[in-house]
Amino acid sequence: MITEPEIEQKPSRASYADGPRLLADIGATHARLALETAPGVLRQTAVLRCEDYSGIVPLLNTYLAQHGNERISHAAFAMANPISGDLVRMTNRDWQFSTDEVRRAMGWSTLLIVNDFTALAMALPGLGANDVLQIGGGKPAPHAVAGVLGAGTGLGVSGVIPTADGFITLGSEGGHVNFAPADEREFAILQYAWREWPHVSNERILSGPGMELVYRALAERNGANVANSAPARSAAEIVSCALEQQDPLCPEVLECFAGMLGGAAANLAVTLGAFGGIFIGGGIVPRIAQWFATSPFRARFEAKGRFTDYLAQIPTYVIMTPNPALRGVSTILSEHLRGRSGANTLMERVQHLQHELSPAEQRVAALVLEHPRKVLSEPIAEIARLADVSQPTVIRFCRSLGFQGLAEFKLKFAGSLTGSIPVRHSQVRMSDSTHDLSAKVIDNTVSAILKFRDGLDVHAIDRAIALLRGANKVEFYAMGNARVVALDGQHKFFRFRIPTTAHGDAHLFQLAAELLQPNDVVIAISTAGQAPELLSAVDAARAAGASVIAITSSKSALAKKAHVCLAVDHTEDSTTFLSMISRILQLLLIDIMAVGISLGAGQDGDIEARKLLISHLDV
C-alpha cells in the first residue's frame, strides 16, 4: 500500500482531452474544490464556507465563476454523509438535493457523489512514503486490506480491499459502533456520556465534540468544576492548551483521546485483517501528528492480549498529504469513466504506442491527439486527407491499436474521451462491412438511449406509475410498429395481477374506450401521435373517466390530450423507414414503469412474490 519514494509511480501529465474534471470534498462546514486537468494534477484548489450558500448549486456556480467558468464534463464529490441513491440529505447542514438534478443544472455528463471516507479509502493505494507519517513499527504486506479512520466533526471509518483488477472500498458507518472502555477512567467517561445518550458510539467520544465531552467528564472525575476552575473549552482550545502545557487537564484529555483512538484502530485492524496498514485521517490528528507519534496511541493499538503479536505486525500511519479525499474521489471518477467506456484511456494508449507506428500511421496518431473531435465526426476519406495518408493507412493505424476497423476504434475512442458514447447518428453505407454496420447500429442505438436518459422527465414517470398502481384495468392502444410495444406492456403488466388488454385494431379503439370506467388507465403508444382513430379513442376514454398515459412525441396532438405524456422525441422518418430506435425507447419506458410498479408490489409482506416480478430488482 505504501510505496518508497524512489519507486513511487508518477501519474501521467497528459491533459484530459475533454477538459478538466471538477473534484470536491464537501463537509458540514467547508467545501474543498479543485480542477483536475490531468491524472493527479490538481489546479485552482479553493476552500468555501458552506454556510455562505443556500445550496450546493450556488456554491458550485460561485467556484466556477471564480475560476474562469471552465467547461466541465465530469465531476465527483466526496461528502461527509451517508450516500444511498439519488437523493442526498446532508446530516449536519440543511441541504437536500438530487444528484441527477444537480448534474443537469450544471450541464455535466457525469456526477458521482460518494461518502468522504469511501473516497479517503480509495486514496490509500496511491499514497507514498512522503504522504504519511508512520507511528510505531510494522510493515505493510503487499496486496493486503487496509483500513482508515479519522476524527473530525464525526468519526469516519472505511477500508480498501485489493482485487485482481483494482480496489474495492467499504461503504461503512463504523464510527457508530459501541464505545468500549478499557479502564476505569474510560468507564467514567462512558458513564458521563450515558447521561446524554442511551447509546454511546465511538463517534460520541472520538471526535471534536467528543473531545469536549471527555474534557468535561475528566474535569468532573478529577473534582473540578467546569464553570470555574476548569472553564469550558472547544476542541481546538483543548489541543492548543495541551500542546502548550497551560493546564494539566488538557494534556490528560489529549492522551486519553489518543489511547481510545488506538483501541478503536486496533478493533478495525482485527475486524478487517488490515495487514496493509491502518491510516488515520480526519481533521484532528494530522494537525498534531508530531505529538501523536509519541502519544499512547501505538501502545494501546498493540495492547490486545493474545493478539498483541498480531497487531504488532500491522503498521499505522497518519495521512499528512493535503486533500487526500480529492485524490480518492479522482480515482473513483476515473474508474467509473473507464468502466463505462469499456476500455483504458485510449488517448494514453495512442500516445504510448505512437513511436512504434510507421511514419504514415504516426501522422494519423498525431491527428487523433490534436483533433480528437474531428476524427470522431469525419468519414475515413476526410481523416485520410487531413492526415495526408491513404485510407488503408487509417485502417492499419486502427488495427495497430487492436481494433478491427475505424468504426470500432471510433466507438471505443468516444467512450475514452467522455466516459459515455456521444450522441450522434452514423449512417450505414452500402460499402460497410458486417462489422462496421453492426458497430454503427449499436452506436446509434446506445447514443440515442443515453440522450433519452439525460432528458428523461422523471416527474412524469412518477405520475404514470402512481396511476398504474391504482388502476383497476389497463388497456394499450397502438397501431403498426407500436403494437409490439403494446404487447410487451400487456405481458409485463398482467404479471402484476392487473387486468390488461392490448388493442391493435383501430376499429376497436373507440368501442373499447367507451366501456372504460374511472380508475381505468389507457396507455396510448404512437411515434407521431397524429392518428385520428387513436385521438378519437383517447377523447372517449377521458369522457368515460379513465386516465390516459401517452408514449409519443412531446409536441404531438396525442401528447396534448393525455393526462401524462412520456415523451419520445427521437427523430425518425417512419413514413419512409421502418422505425427502429423509437421502438426501443418506447420499450424502455414500458420497462421503467414495470419496475416502478414492482417496487410498490408485495408490500404486504409477500417478498418472494415481489422477487419473481422483475429482474431489475435486488430484493
Coordinates of C-alpha atoms in Angstrom, one line a residue:
M1 CA 0.0 0.0 0.0
I2 CA 2.9 2.4 0.8
T3 CA 5.5 2.9 -1.9
E4 CA 9.0 4.1 -1.3
P5 CA 9.9 7.5 -2.8
E6 CA 12.4 6.1 -5.3
I7 CA 9.9 3.7 -6.8
E8 CA 6.7 5.7 -6.4
Q9 CA 4.7 5.8 -9.6
K10 CA 4.3 9.3 -11.1
P11 CA 1.0 10.0 -12.7
S12 CA 0.8 10.8 -16.4
R13 CA 0.7 14.5 -17.1
A14 CA -1.3 14.2 -20.3
S15 CA -4.2 16.7 -20.1
Y16 CA -7.7 15.2 -20.3
A17 CA -9.0 15.6 -23.8
D18 CA -12.5 16.6 -22.7
G19 CA -11.3 19.3 -20.3
P20 CA -10.7 19.5 -16.6
R21 CA -12.7 17.4 -14.1
L22 CA -14.3 19.1 -11.0
L23 CA -13.5 17.4 -7.7
A24 CA -14.9 18.4 -4.3
D25 CA -14.7 17.3 -0.7
I26 CA -17.8 18.8 1.0
G27 CA -18.2 18.7 4.7
A28 CA -20.7 20.3 7.1
T29 CA -18.5 23.5 7.4
H30 CA -16.2 23.7 4.4
A31 CA -16.2 22.6 0.8
R32 CA -12.8 22.0 -0.8
L33 CA -12.8 22.1 -4.6
A34 CA -10.3 21.7 -7.3
L35 CA -10.0 21.2 -11.1
E36 CA -8.1 18.1 -12.1
T37 CA -6.6 19.0 -15.5
A38 CA -4.7 15.7 -15.9
P39 CA -4.3 12.5 -13.9
G40 CA -3.0 13.5 -10.5
V41 CA -2.7 17.2 -11.4
L42 CA -5.0 19.5 -9.2
R43 CA -5.3 23.2 -10.0
Q44 CA -7.4 26.1 -8.6
T45 CA -7.8 24.5 -5.2
A46 CA -10.2 26.6 -3.1
V47 CA -12.0 26.3 0.3
L48 CA -15.5 27.8 0.5
R49 CA -17.7 28.1 3.6
C50 CA -20.9 26.1 3.2
E51 CA -22.9 28.4 5.4
D52 CA -22.4 31.2 2.9
Y53 CA -24.6 29.4 0.3
S54 CA -28.2 28.3 0.2
G55 CA -27.4 25.1 -1.5
I56 CA -24.8 23.1 -3.5
V57 CA -25.6 24.6 -6.9
P58 CA -24.9 28.2 -5.8
L59 CA -21.7 27.0 -4.2
L60 CA -20.6 25.3 -7.4
N61 CA -21.5 28.3 -9.6
T62 CA -19.5 30.6 -7.4
Y63 CA -16.4 28.4 -7.5
L64 CA -16.6 28.0 -11.3
A65 CA -17.2 31.7 -11.8
Q66 CA -14.1 32.5 -9.7
H67 CA -12.0 30.2 -12.0
G68 CA -13.0 31.3 -15.5
N69 CA -16.2 29.3 -15.9
E70 CA -14.3 26.3 -17.2
R71 CA -16.3 23.9 -19.3
I72 CA -16.8 20.7 -17.2
S73 CA -18.0 17.3 -18.4
H74 CA -17.3 15.2 -15.4
A75 CA -17.4 15.8 -11.7
A76 CA -17.2 13.8 -8.5
F77 CA -17.8 14.8 -4.9
A78 CA -16.9 13.3 -1.5
M79 CA -19.4 14.2 1.2
A80 CA -19.4 13.7 4.9
N81 CA -22.7 12.0 4.7
P82 CA -24.2 8.5 4.1
I83 CA -24.9 8.2 0.4
S84 CA -27.7 6.0 -0.8
G85 CA -29.5 6.5 -4.1
D86 CA -30.1 9.8 -6.0
L87 CA -31.4 11.9 -3.1
V88 CA -28.8 13.4 -0.8
R89 CA -29.8 14.8 2.6
M90 CA -26.8 16.3 4.5
T91 CA -26.7 15.3 8.1
N92 CA -25.1 18.4 9.6
R93 CA -26.4 21.0 7.1
D94 CA -29.8 21.9 5.8
W95 CA -29.0 20.9 2.2
Q96 CA -31.0 18.4 0.2
F97 CA -30.7 17.7 -3.5
S98 CA -31.0 15.2 -6.3
T99 CA -27.7 14.1 -7.8
D100 CA -29.1 13.9 -11.2
E101 CA -30.9 17.3 -11.0
V102 CA -27.6 18.9 -10.0
R103 CA -25.9 17.2 -12.9
R104 CA -28.5 18.5 -15.3
A105 CA -28.5 22.0 -13.8
M106 CA -24.7 22.2 -14.3
G107 CA -24.8 20.7 -17.7
W108 CA -22.4 17.9 -16.9
S109 CA -22.3 14.4 -18.4
T110 CA -21.2 12.7 -15.2
L111 CA -21.7 13.5 -11.5
L112 CA -20.6 11.0 -8.8
I113 CA -21.2 11.5 -5.1
V114 CA -19.6 9.2 -2.5
N115 CA -19.1 9.1 1.2
D116 CA -16.0 11.1 2.2
F117 CA -14.3 8.1 3.9
T118 CA -15.1 5.9 0.9
A119 CA -13.1 8.5 -1.1
L120 CA -10.3 8.6 1.5
A121 CA -10.1 4.8 1.4
M122 CA -9.7 4.9 -2.4
A123 CA -6.8 7.3 -1.9
L124 CA -4.8 4.9 0.2
P125 CA -3.3 2.7 -2.6
G126 CA -1.8 5.9 -4.2
L127 CA -0.1 7.2 -1.0
G128 CA 3.7 7.2 -0.9
A129 CA 6.1 7.3 2.0
N130 CA 6.2 11.1 1.8
D131 CA 2.4 11.3 2.1
V132 CA 2.2 9.7 5.6
L133 CA 3.9 9.6 9.0
Q134 CA 4.3 6.1 10.4
I135 CA 3.5 5.7 14.0
G136 CA 5.4 2.8 15.6
G137 CA 6.5 -0.4 13.9
G138 CA 5.1 -2.9 11.5
K139 CA 5.5 -3.3 7.8
P140 CA 2.7 -3.4 5.2
A141 CA 2.0 -6.7 3.5
P142 CA 1.7 -6.4 -0.3
H143 CA -1.8 -6.6 -1.8
A144 CA -3.4 -6.6 1.6
V145 CA -6.5 -5.0 3.0
A146 CA -6.0 -1.5 4.6
G147 CA -8.3 0.4 7.0
V148 CA -8.8 4.1 7.6
L149 CA -10.5 6.1 10.3
G150 CA -10.4 9.8 11.2
A151 CA -11.8 12.0 13.8
G152 CA -13.2 15.4 13.0
T153 CA -16.8 16.6 13.4
G154 CA -17.6 12.9 13.5
L155 CA -15.7 9.7 13.2
G156 CA -15.3 8.2 9.7
V157 CA -14.3 4.6 9.1
S158 CA -13.7 2.7 5.9
G159 CA -11.3 0.2 4.3
V160 CA -10.0 -0.8 0.9
I161 CA -9.7 -4.3 -0.5
P162 CA -7.3 -5.2 -3.4
T163 CA -8.8 -7.3 -6.2
A164 CA -7.3 -8.7 -9.4
D165 CA -8.2 -5.6 -11.4
G166 CA -8.3 -2.8 -8.9
F167 CA -9.6 -1.9 -5.4
I168 CA -13.0 -2.1 -3.6
T169 CA -13.8 0.3 -0.9
L170 CA -16.1 -0.3 2.0
G171 CA -19.2 1.9 2.5
S172 CA -19.0 1.8 6.3
E173 CA -20.6 3.6 9.2
G174 CA -18.2 2.0 11.6
G175 CA -17.9 5.2 13.6
H176 CA -21.3 4.3 15.2
V177 CA -20.1 1.0 16.9
N178 CA -20.4 1.0 20.6
F179 CA -17.7 2.7 22.5
A180 CA -15.7 0.1 24.6
P181 CA -13.8 1.5 27.7
A182 CA -10.5 -0.2 28.5
D183 CA -10.0 1.0 32.1
E184 CA -11.8 2.8 35.0
R185 CA -11.1 6.3 33.6
E186 CA -12.6 5.5 30.3
F187 CA -15.6 3.8 32.1
A188 CA -16.1 7.1 33.9
I189 CA -16.2 8.9 30.6
L190 CA -18.8 6.4 29.3
Q191 CA -20.9 6.9 32.4
Y192 CA -20.8 10.6 31.9
A193 CA -21.8 10.2 28.2
W194 CA -24.7 8.0 29.3
R195 CA -26.3 11.0 30.9
E196 CA -26.8 12.5 27.4
W197 CA -27.4 9.4 25.2
P198 CA -28.6 5.9 25.9
H199 CA -26.3 4.6 23.1
V200 CA -22.8 5.9 23.2
S201 CA -20.9 5.2 20.0
N202 CA -17.2 5.7 19.2
E203 CA -18.2 8.9 17.3
R204 CA -19.6 10.4 20.5
I205 CA -16.2 10.1 22.1
L206 CA -13.6 10.1 19.3
S207 CA -14.5 13.4 17.5
G208 CA -14.2 17.1 18.1
P209 CA -17.4 17.2 20.1
G210 CA -16.3 14.0 21.8
M211 CA -13.0 15.6 22.9
E212 CA -15.0 18.4 24.6
L213 CA -17.2 15.7 26.3
V214 CA -14.0 13.9 27.5
Y215 CA -12.8 17.2 28.9
R216 CA -15.9 17.8 30.9
A217 CA -16.0 14.2 32.1
L218 CA -12.4 14.2 33.3
A219 CA -12.9 17.6 34.9
E220 CA -15.8 16.1 37.0
R221 CA -13.8 13.0 37.7
N222 CA -10.9 15.0 39.0
G223 CA -13.1 17.1 41.2
A224 CA -13.0 20.3 39.1
N225 CA -16.0 22.5 38.4
V226 CA -16.1 23.2 34.6
A227 CA -17.7 26.5 35.1
N228 CA -14.9 27.7 37.5
S229 CA -11.6 26.0 37.9
A230 CA -11.9 24.2 34.6
P231 CA -13.5 26.6 32.2
A232 CA -15.4 25.2 29.2
R233 CA -13.1 24.8 26.1
S234 CA -13.6 23.9 22.5
A235 CA -11.7 21.0 20.9
A236 CA -9.3 23.4 19.3
E237 CA -8.6 25.1 22.6
I238 CA -8.1 21.8 24.4
V239 CA -5.5 20.8 21.8
S240 CA -3.7 24.1 21.9
C241 CA -3.8 24.2 25.7
A242 CA -2.4 20.6 25.9
L243 CA 0.5 21.3 23.5
E244 CA 1.4 24.4 25.4
Q245 CA 1.1 22.7 28.8
Q246 CA -1.1 25.5 30.1
D247 CA -3.5 23.3 32.0
P248 CA -2.8 19.8 33.4
L249 CA -6.3 18.7 32.5
C250 CA -5.9 19.3 28.7
P251 CA -2.8 17.0 28.3
E252 CA -4.7 14.3 30.1
V253 CA -7.7 14.7 27.7
L254 CA -5.4 14.5 24.7
E255 CA -3.6 11.4 26.0
C256 CA -6.8 9.7 26.8
F257 CA -8.2 10.6 23.4
A258 CA -5.1 9.2 21.7
G259 CA -5.3 6.0 23.7
M260 CA -9.0 5.5 22.9
L261 CA -8.3 6.1 19.2
G262 CA -5.6 3.4 19.4
G263 CA -8.2 1.0 20.8
A264 CA -10.7 1.8 18.0
A265 CA -7.9 1.5 15.4
A266 CA -7.0 -2.0 16.8
N267 CA -10.6 -3.1 16.6
L268 CA -10.7 -2.0 13.0
A269 CA -7.5 -3.8 12.2
V270 CA -8.5 -7.2 13.6
T271 CA -12.0 -6.8 12.0
L272 CA -10.6 -6.2 8.5
G273 CA -7.4 -8.2 8.8
A274 CA -5.8 -5.0 7.7
F275 CA -2.2 -6.1 7.1
G276 CA -1.9 -3.3 4.5
G277 CA -2.0 -0.9 7.5
I278 CA -4.3 1.4 9.4
F279 CA -4.4 5.0 8.3
I280 CA -5.5 7.9 10.4
G281 CA -7.1 10.9 8.7
G282 CA -9.7 13.4 9.7
G283 CA -9.3 17.0 10.8
I284 CA -7.8 16.5 14.3
V285 CA -4.8 14.0 14.3
P286 CA -2.9 15.3 11.2
R287 CA -2.7 18.7 12.8
I288 CA -0.9 17.2 15.9
A289 CA 1.0 14.5 14.1
Q290 CA 4.4 15.1 15.7
W291 CA 2.9 14.9 19.2
F292 CA 0.7 12.0 18.2
A293 CA 3.8 10.0 17.2
T294 CA 4.8 9.8 20.9
S295 CA 1.3 9.5 22.3
P296 CA -0.2 6.4 23.9
F297 CA -1.9 5.6 20.5
R298 CA 0.5 2.9 19.4
A299 CA 0.9 1.2 22.8
R300 CA -2.9 1.0 23.1
F301 CA -3.1 -0.3 19.5
E302 CA -0.9 -3.2 20.3
A303 CA -2.5 -3.9 23.8
K304 CA -4.7 -6.7 22.6
G305 CA -3.9 -9.6 24.9
R306 CA -3.4 -12.8 22.9
F307 CA -3.4 -10.7 19.7
T308 CA -0.6 -8.3 20.6
D309 CA 1.9 -10.0 18.3
Y310 CA -0.8 -10.0 15.5
L311 CA -1.2 -6.2 15.8
A312 CA 2.5 -5.5 16.2
Q313 CA 2.9 -6.6 12.6
I314 CA 0.4 -4.0 11.3
P315 CA 1.8 -0.5 10.6
T316 CA -0.2 2.6 11.5
Y317 CA 0.1 5.9 9.7
V318 CA -1.1 9.5 9.9
I319 CA -2.1 10.8 6.5
M320 CA -0.1 14.1 6.0
T321 CA -0.8 14.9 2.4
P322 CA -3.2 17.7 1.8
N323 CA -6.7 17.0 0.4
P324 CA -6.4 13.2 0.3
A325 CA -10.2 12.8 -0.3
L326 CA -9.8 14.7 -3.6
R327 CA -7.2 12.2 -4.7
G328 CA -9.5 9.3 -3.8
V329 CA -12.6 10.8 -5.5
S330 CA -10.4 11.4 -8.6
T331 CA -9.6 7.7 -8.7
I332 CA -13.3 6.7 -8.2
L333 CA -14.3 9.0 -11.1
S334 CA -11.5 7.7 -13.4
E335 CA -12.5 4.1 -12.6
H336 CA -16.2 5.0 -13.3
L337 CA -15.4 6.5 -16.7
R338 CA -13.1 3.7 -17.6
G339 CA -15.8 1.2 -16.7
R340 CA -18.4 2.9 -18.8
S341 CA -16.2 3.1 -21.9
G342 CA -15.1 -0.5 -21.6
A343 CA -11.5 0.4 -22.4
N344 CA -8.5 2.0 -20.9
T345 CA -7.9 5.7 -21.7
L346 CA -7.4 5.4 -25.5
M347 CA -5.7 8.8 -25.8
E348 CA -3.0 7.5 -23.4
R349 CA -2.6 4.3 -25.5
V350 CA -2.2 6.3 -28.7
Q351 CA 0.5 8.4 -27.0
H352 CA 2.2 5.3 -25.6
L353 CA 2.3 3.4 -28.9
Q354 CA 2.9 6.4 -31.2
H355 CA 6.7 5.8 -31.5
E356 CA 6.1 2.2 -32.5
L357 CA 4.0 3.1 -35.5
S358 CA 5.1 3.6 -39.1
P359 CA 5.7 7.2 -40.2
A360 CA 2.4 7.3 -42.0
E361 CA 0.5 5.9 -39.1
Q362 CA 2.2 8.4 -36.8
R363 CA 0.5 11.1 -38.8
V364 CA -2.8 9.6 -38.1
A365 CA -1.9 9.3 -34.4
A366 CA -1.0 13.0 -34.4
L367 CA -4.3 13.9 -35.9
V368 CA -6.1 11.8 -33.3
L369 CA -4.2 13.5 -30.4
E370 CA -4.5 17.1 -31.8
H371 CA -8.1 16.9 -33.2
P372 CA -9.9 14.1 -31.4
R373 CA -13.4 15.5 -32.1
K374 CA -12.7 15.9 -35.8
V375 CA -11.6 12.2 -36.0
L376 CA -14.9 11.2 -34.3
S377 CA -17.1 13.1 -36.7
E378 CA -15.4 12.7 -40.1
P379 CA -15.6 9.8 -42.5
I380 CA -12.5 7.8 -43.4
A381 CA -11.8 9.7 -46.6
E382 CA -11.6 13.1 -44.7
I383 CA -9.5 11.6 -41.9
A384 CA -7.0 10.3 -44.5
R385 CA -6.9 13.7 -46.3
L386 CA -6.3 15.6 -43.0
A387 CA -3.5 13.2 -42.0
D388 CA -2.1 13.2 -45.5
V389 CA -2.2 9.4 -45.8
S390 CA -4.2 6.8 -47.7
Q391 CA -7.4 5.3 -46.4
P392 CA -5.7 1.8 -46.0
T393 CA -3.2 3.6 -43.7
V394 CA -6.1 4.8 -41.5
I395 CA -7.3 1.1 -41.2
R396 CA -3.7 -0.1 -40.5
F397 CA -3.5 2.5 -37.7
C398 CA -6.7 1.2 -36.1
R399 CA -5.5 -2.4 -36.3
S400 CA -2.2 -1.5 -34.8
L401 CA -4.2 -0.4 -31.7
G402 CA -6.0 -3.8 -31.7
F403 CA -9.3 -2.8 -33.5
Q404 CA -10.9 -4.4 -36.5
G405 CA -11.5 -1.1 -38.2
L406 CA -12.3 2.6 -38.0
A407 CA -15.9 2.1 -36.7
E408 CA -14.7 0.0 -33.7
F409 CA -11.9 2.5 -33.0
K410 CA -14.4 5.4 -33.0
L411 CA -16.8 3.7 -30.7
K412 CA -14.1 3.0 -28.1
F413 CA -12.4 6.3 -28.6
A414 CA -15.7 8.2 -28.0
G415 CA -16.0 6.5 -24.6
S416 CA -12.4 7.2 -23.7
L417 CA -12.9 10.9 -24.3
T418 CA -16.1 11.5 -22.4
G419 CA -16.9 8.4 -20.3
S420 CA -20.0 7.8 -22.4
I421 CA -20.8 7.4 -26.1
P422 CA -21.6 10.8 -27.7
V423 CA -25.0 11.3 -29.2
R424 CA -24.6 11.1 -33.0
H425 CA -26.0 9.2 -35.9
S426 CA -23.7 7.2 -38.2
Q427 CA -25.4 6.4 -41.5
V428 CA -24.8 2.8 -42.6
R429 CA -23.4 2.8 -46.2
M430 CA -23.7 0.1 -48.9
S431 CA -19.9 -0.4 -48.7
D432 CA -19.9 -1.1 -45.0
S433 CA -18.6 -4.5 -43.8
T434 CA -20.8 -6.6 -41.5
H435 CA -18.5 -5.5 -38.6
D436 CA -18.9 -1.8 -39.5
L437 CA -22.7 -1.9 -39.9
S438 CA -23.0 -3.8 -36.6
A439 CA -20.9 -1.2 -34.8
K440 CA -22.9 1.7 -36.4
V441 CA -26.3 0.2 -35.5
I442 CA -25.2 -0.4 -31.9
D443 CA -23.6 3.0 -31.7
N444 CA -26.7 4.8 -33.0
T445 CA -28.9 2.9 -30.5
V446 CA -26.8 3.4 -27.5
S447 CA -26.2 7.1 -28.3
A448 CA -30.0 7.6 -28.6
I449 CA -30.6 5.7 -25.3
L450 CA -28.0 7.9 -23.5
K451 CA -29.6 11.1 -24.9
F452 CA -33.0 9.8 -23.9
R453 CA -31.8 9.0 -20.3
D454 CA -30.4 12.5 -19.9
G455 CA -33.6 14.2 -21.0
L456 CA -36.0 11.8 -19.1
D457 CA -38.9 13.5 -17.3
V458 CA -38.9 11.6 -14.0
H459 CA -41.8 13.5 -12.6
A460 CA -44.0 12.4 -15.5
I461 CA -42.8 8.8 -14.9
D462 CA -43.7 9.2 -11.2
R463 CA -47.2 10.3 -12.1
A464 CA -47.6 7.4 -14.6
I465 CA -46.6 4.8 -12.1
A466 CA -48.9 6.3 -9.5
L467 CA -51.8 6.0 -12.0
L468 CA -50.9 2.4 -12.8
R469 CA -50.6 1.3 -9.2
G470 CA -54.2 2.4 -8.6
A471 CA -55.6 1.1 -11.9
N472 CA -58.5 -1.4 -11.9
K473 CA -57.7 -2.2 -15.6
V474 CA -55.1 -1.2 -18.1
E475 CA -55.6 -1.0 -21.9
F476 CA -52.9 -0.5 -24.5
Y477 CA -53.9 1.2 -27.8
A478 CA -51.3 1.1 -30.6
M479 CA -51.1 0.6 -34.3
G480 CA -48.4 -0.5 -36.7
N481 CA -44.9 -0.9 -35.3
A482 CA -46.0 0.3 -31.9
R483 CA -48.2 -2.8 -31.5
V484 CA -45.1 -4.8 -30.5
V485 CA -44.5 -2.3 -27.6
A486 CA -48.2 -2.7 -26.5
L487 CA -47.9 -6.5 -26.5
D488 CA -44.8 -6.3 -24.4
G489 CA -46.6 -4.0 -21.9
Q490 CA -49.5 -6.3 -21.7
H491 CA -47.3 -9.3 -20.9
K492 CA -45.4 -7.4 -18.2
F493 CA -48.4 -5.6 -16.5
F494 CA -50.5 -8.8 -16.5
R495 CA -47.9 -10.3 -14.2
F496 CA -48.8 -7.7 -11.5
R497 CA -52.3 -9.1 -11.5
I498 CA -53.7 -6.0 -13.2
P499 CA -56.3 -6.9 -15.9
T500 CA -54.5 -5.8 -19.0
T501 CA -55.5 -5.8 -22.7
A502 CA -53.7 -4.7 -25.9
H503 CA -55.7 -3.4 -28.8
G504 CA -54.1 -3.1 -32.2
D505 CA -57.2 -2.7 -34.4
A506 CA -58.1 0.9 -35.0
H507 CA -61.7 0.0 -35.4
L508 CA -61.9 -1.4 -31.9
F509 CA -60.3 1.6 -30.1
Q510 CA -63.4 3.6 -29.9
L511 CA -65.6 0.7 -28.7
A512 CA -63.1 -0.3 -26.1
A513 CA -62.7 3.2 -24.8
E514 CA -66.4 3.8 -24.4
L515 CA -66.5 0.7 -22.0
L516 CA -63.9 2.2 -19.6
Q517 CA -64.6 3.4 -16.1
P518 CA -62.9 5.7 -13.6
N519 CA -59.6 4.3 -12.2
D520 CA -59.0 2.5 -15.6
V521 CA -55.9 3.6 -17.5
V522 CA -55.2 3.8 -21.2
I523 CA -51.6 3.7 -22.4
A524 CA -51.6 5.1 -26.0
I525 CA -48.4 4.5 -28.0
S526 CA -47.6 6.3 -31.2
T527 CA -44.4 7.7 -32.6
A528 CA -46.1 10.6 -34.4
G529 CA -49.2 10.8 -32.2
Q530 CA -51.4 12.1 -35.0
A531 CA -53.6 9.1 -36.0
P532 CA -57.3 10.2 -35.9
E533 CA -58.6 6.9 -34.7
L534 CA -56.2 7.0 -31.7
L535 CA -57.0 10.6 -30.9
S536 CA -60.8 9.9 -31.0
A537 CA -60.4 6.9 -28.7
V538 CA -58.4 8.9 -26.2
D539 CA -61.2 11.5 -26.2
A540 CA -63.7 8.7 -25.5
A541 CA -61.5 7.3 -22.7
R542 CA -61.3 10.6 -21.0
A543 CA -65.1 11.1 -21.3
A544 CA -65.6 7.8 -19.6
G545 CA -63.4 8.9 -16.6
A546 CA -60.3 6.9 -17.5
S547 CA -56.8 8.3 -17.2
V548 CA -54.6 8.4 -20.3
I549 CA -50.8 7.9 -20.5
A550 CA -49.3 8.7 -23.9
I551 CA -45.9 7.4 -25.1
T552 CA -45.3 9.7 -28.0
S553 CA -43.6 12.9 -29.2
S554 CA -43.9 15.7 -26.7
K555 CA -45.2 18.1 -29.5
S556 CA -47.9 15.7 -30.8
A557 CA -51.7 16.0 -30.7
L558 CA -51.8 12.8 -28.6
A559 CA -49.4 14.4 -26.0
K560 CA -51.8 17.3 -25.5
K561 CA -54.8 15.1 -24.9
A562 CA -53.0 12.8 -22.4
H563 CA -53.0 13.2 -18.6
V564 CA -49.4 12.2 -18.6
C565 CA -47.0 12.3 -21.6
L566 CA -43.9 10.1 -21.5
A567 CA -42.0 11.8 -24.3
V568 CA -40.0 10.0 -27.0
D569 CA -38.6 12.8 -29.2
H570 CA -36.1 10.7 -31.2
T571 CA -36.3 11.9 -34.8
E572 CA -37.0 9.0 -37.2
D573 CA -38.8 9.3 -40.6
S574 CA -41.3 6.5 -40.0
T575 CA -43.1 7.3 -43.3
T576 CA -40.1 6.3 -45.3
F577 CA -38.1 4.0 -43.0
L578 CA -39.0 1.2 -40.5
S579 CA -38.9 2.8 -37.1
M580 CA -36.3 1.0 -35.0
I581 CA -34.7 3.2 -32.3
S582 CA -38.0 4.9 -31.3
R583 CA -39.5 1.4 -30.7
I584 CA -36.6 0.6 -28.4
L585 CA -37.1 3.8 -26.4
Q586 CA -40.8 3.1 -26.1
L587 CA -39.9 -0.4 -24.8
L588 CA -37.6 1.2 -22.2
L589 CA -40.4 3.3 -20.9
I590 CA -42.6 0.2 -20.5
D591 CA -39.7 -1.4 -18.6
I592 CA -39.2 1.7 -16.4
M593 CA -42.9 1.7 -15.5
A594 CA -42.9 -2.0 -14.8
V595 CA -40.0 -1.7 -12.4
G596 CA -41.7 1.2 -10.7
I597 CA -44.9 -0.8 -10.3
S598 CA -42.9 -3.7 -8.9
L599 CA -41.4 -1.5 -6.3
G600 CA -44.9 -1.0 -4.9
A601 CA -45.9 -4.6 -5.2
G602 CA -45.6 -7.2 -2.5
Q603 CA -45.7 -4.5 0.2
D604 CA -48.0 -6.7 2.4
G605 CA -45.1 -9.0 3.2
D606 CA -45.1 -11.2 0.0
I607 CA -41.4 -10.6 -0.6
E608 CA -41.0 -13.8 -2.6
A609 CA -43.8 -12.8 -5.0
R610 CA -42.1 -9.4 -5.4
K611 CA -38.8 -11.1 -6.3
L612 CA -40.5 -13.0 -9.1
L613 CA -41.8 -9.9 -10.8
I614 CA -38.9 -8.0 -12.3
S615 CA -35.3 -9.0 -12.9
H616 CA -34.0 -5.4 -12.2
L617 CA -35.0 -5.7 -8.6
D618 CA -32.4 -6.7 -6.0
V619 CA -34.5 -7.8 -3.1

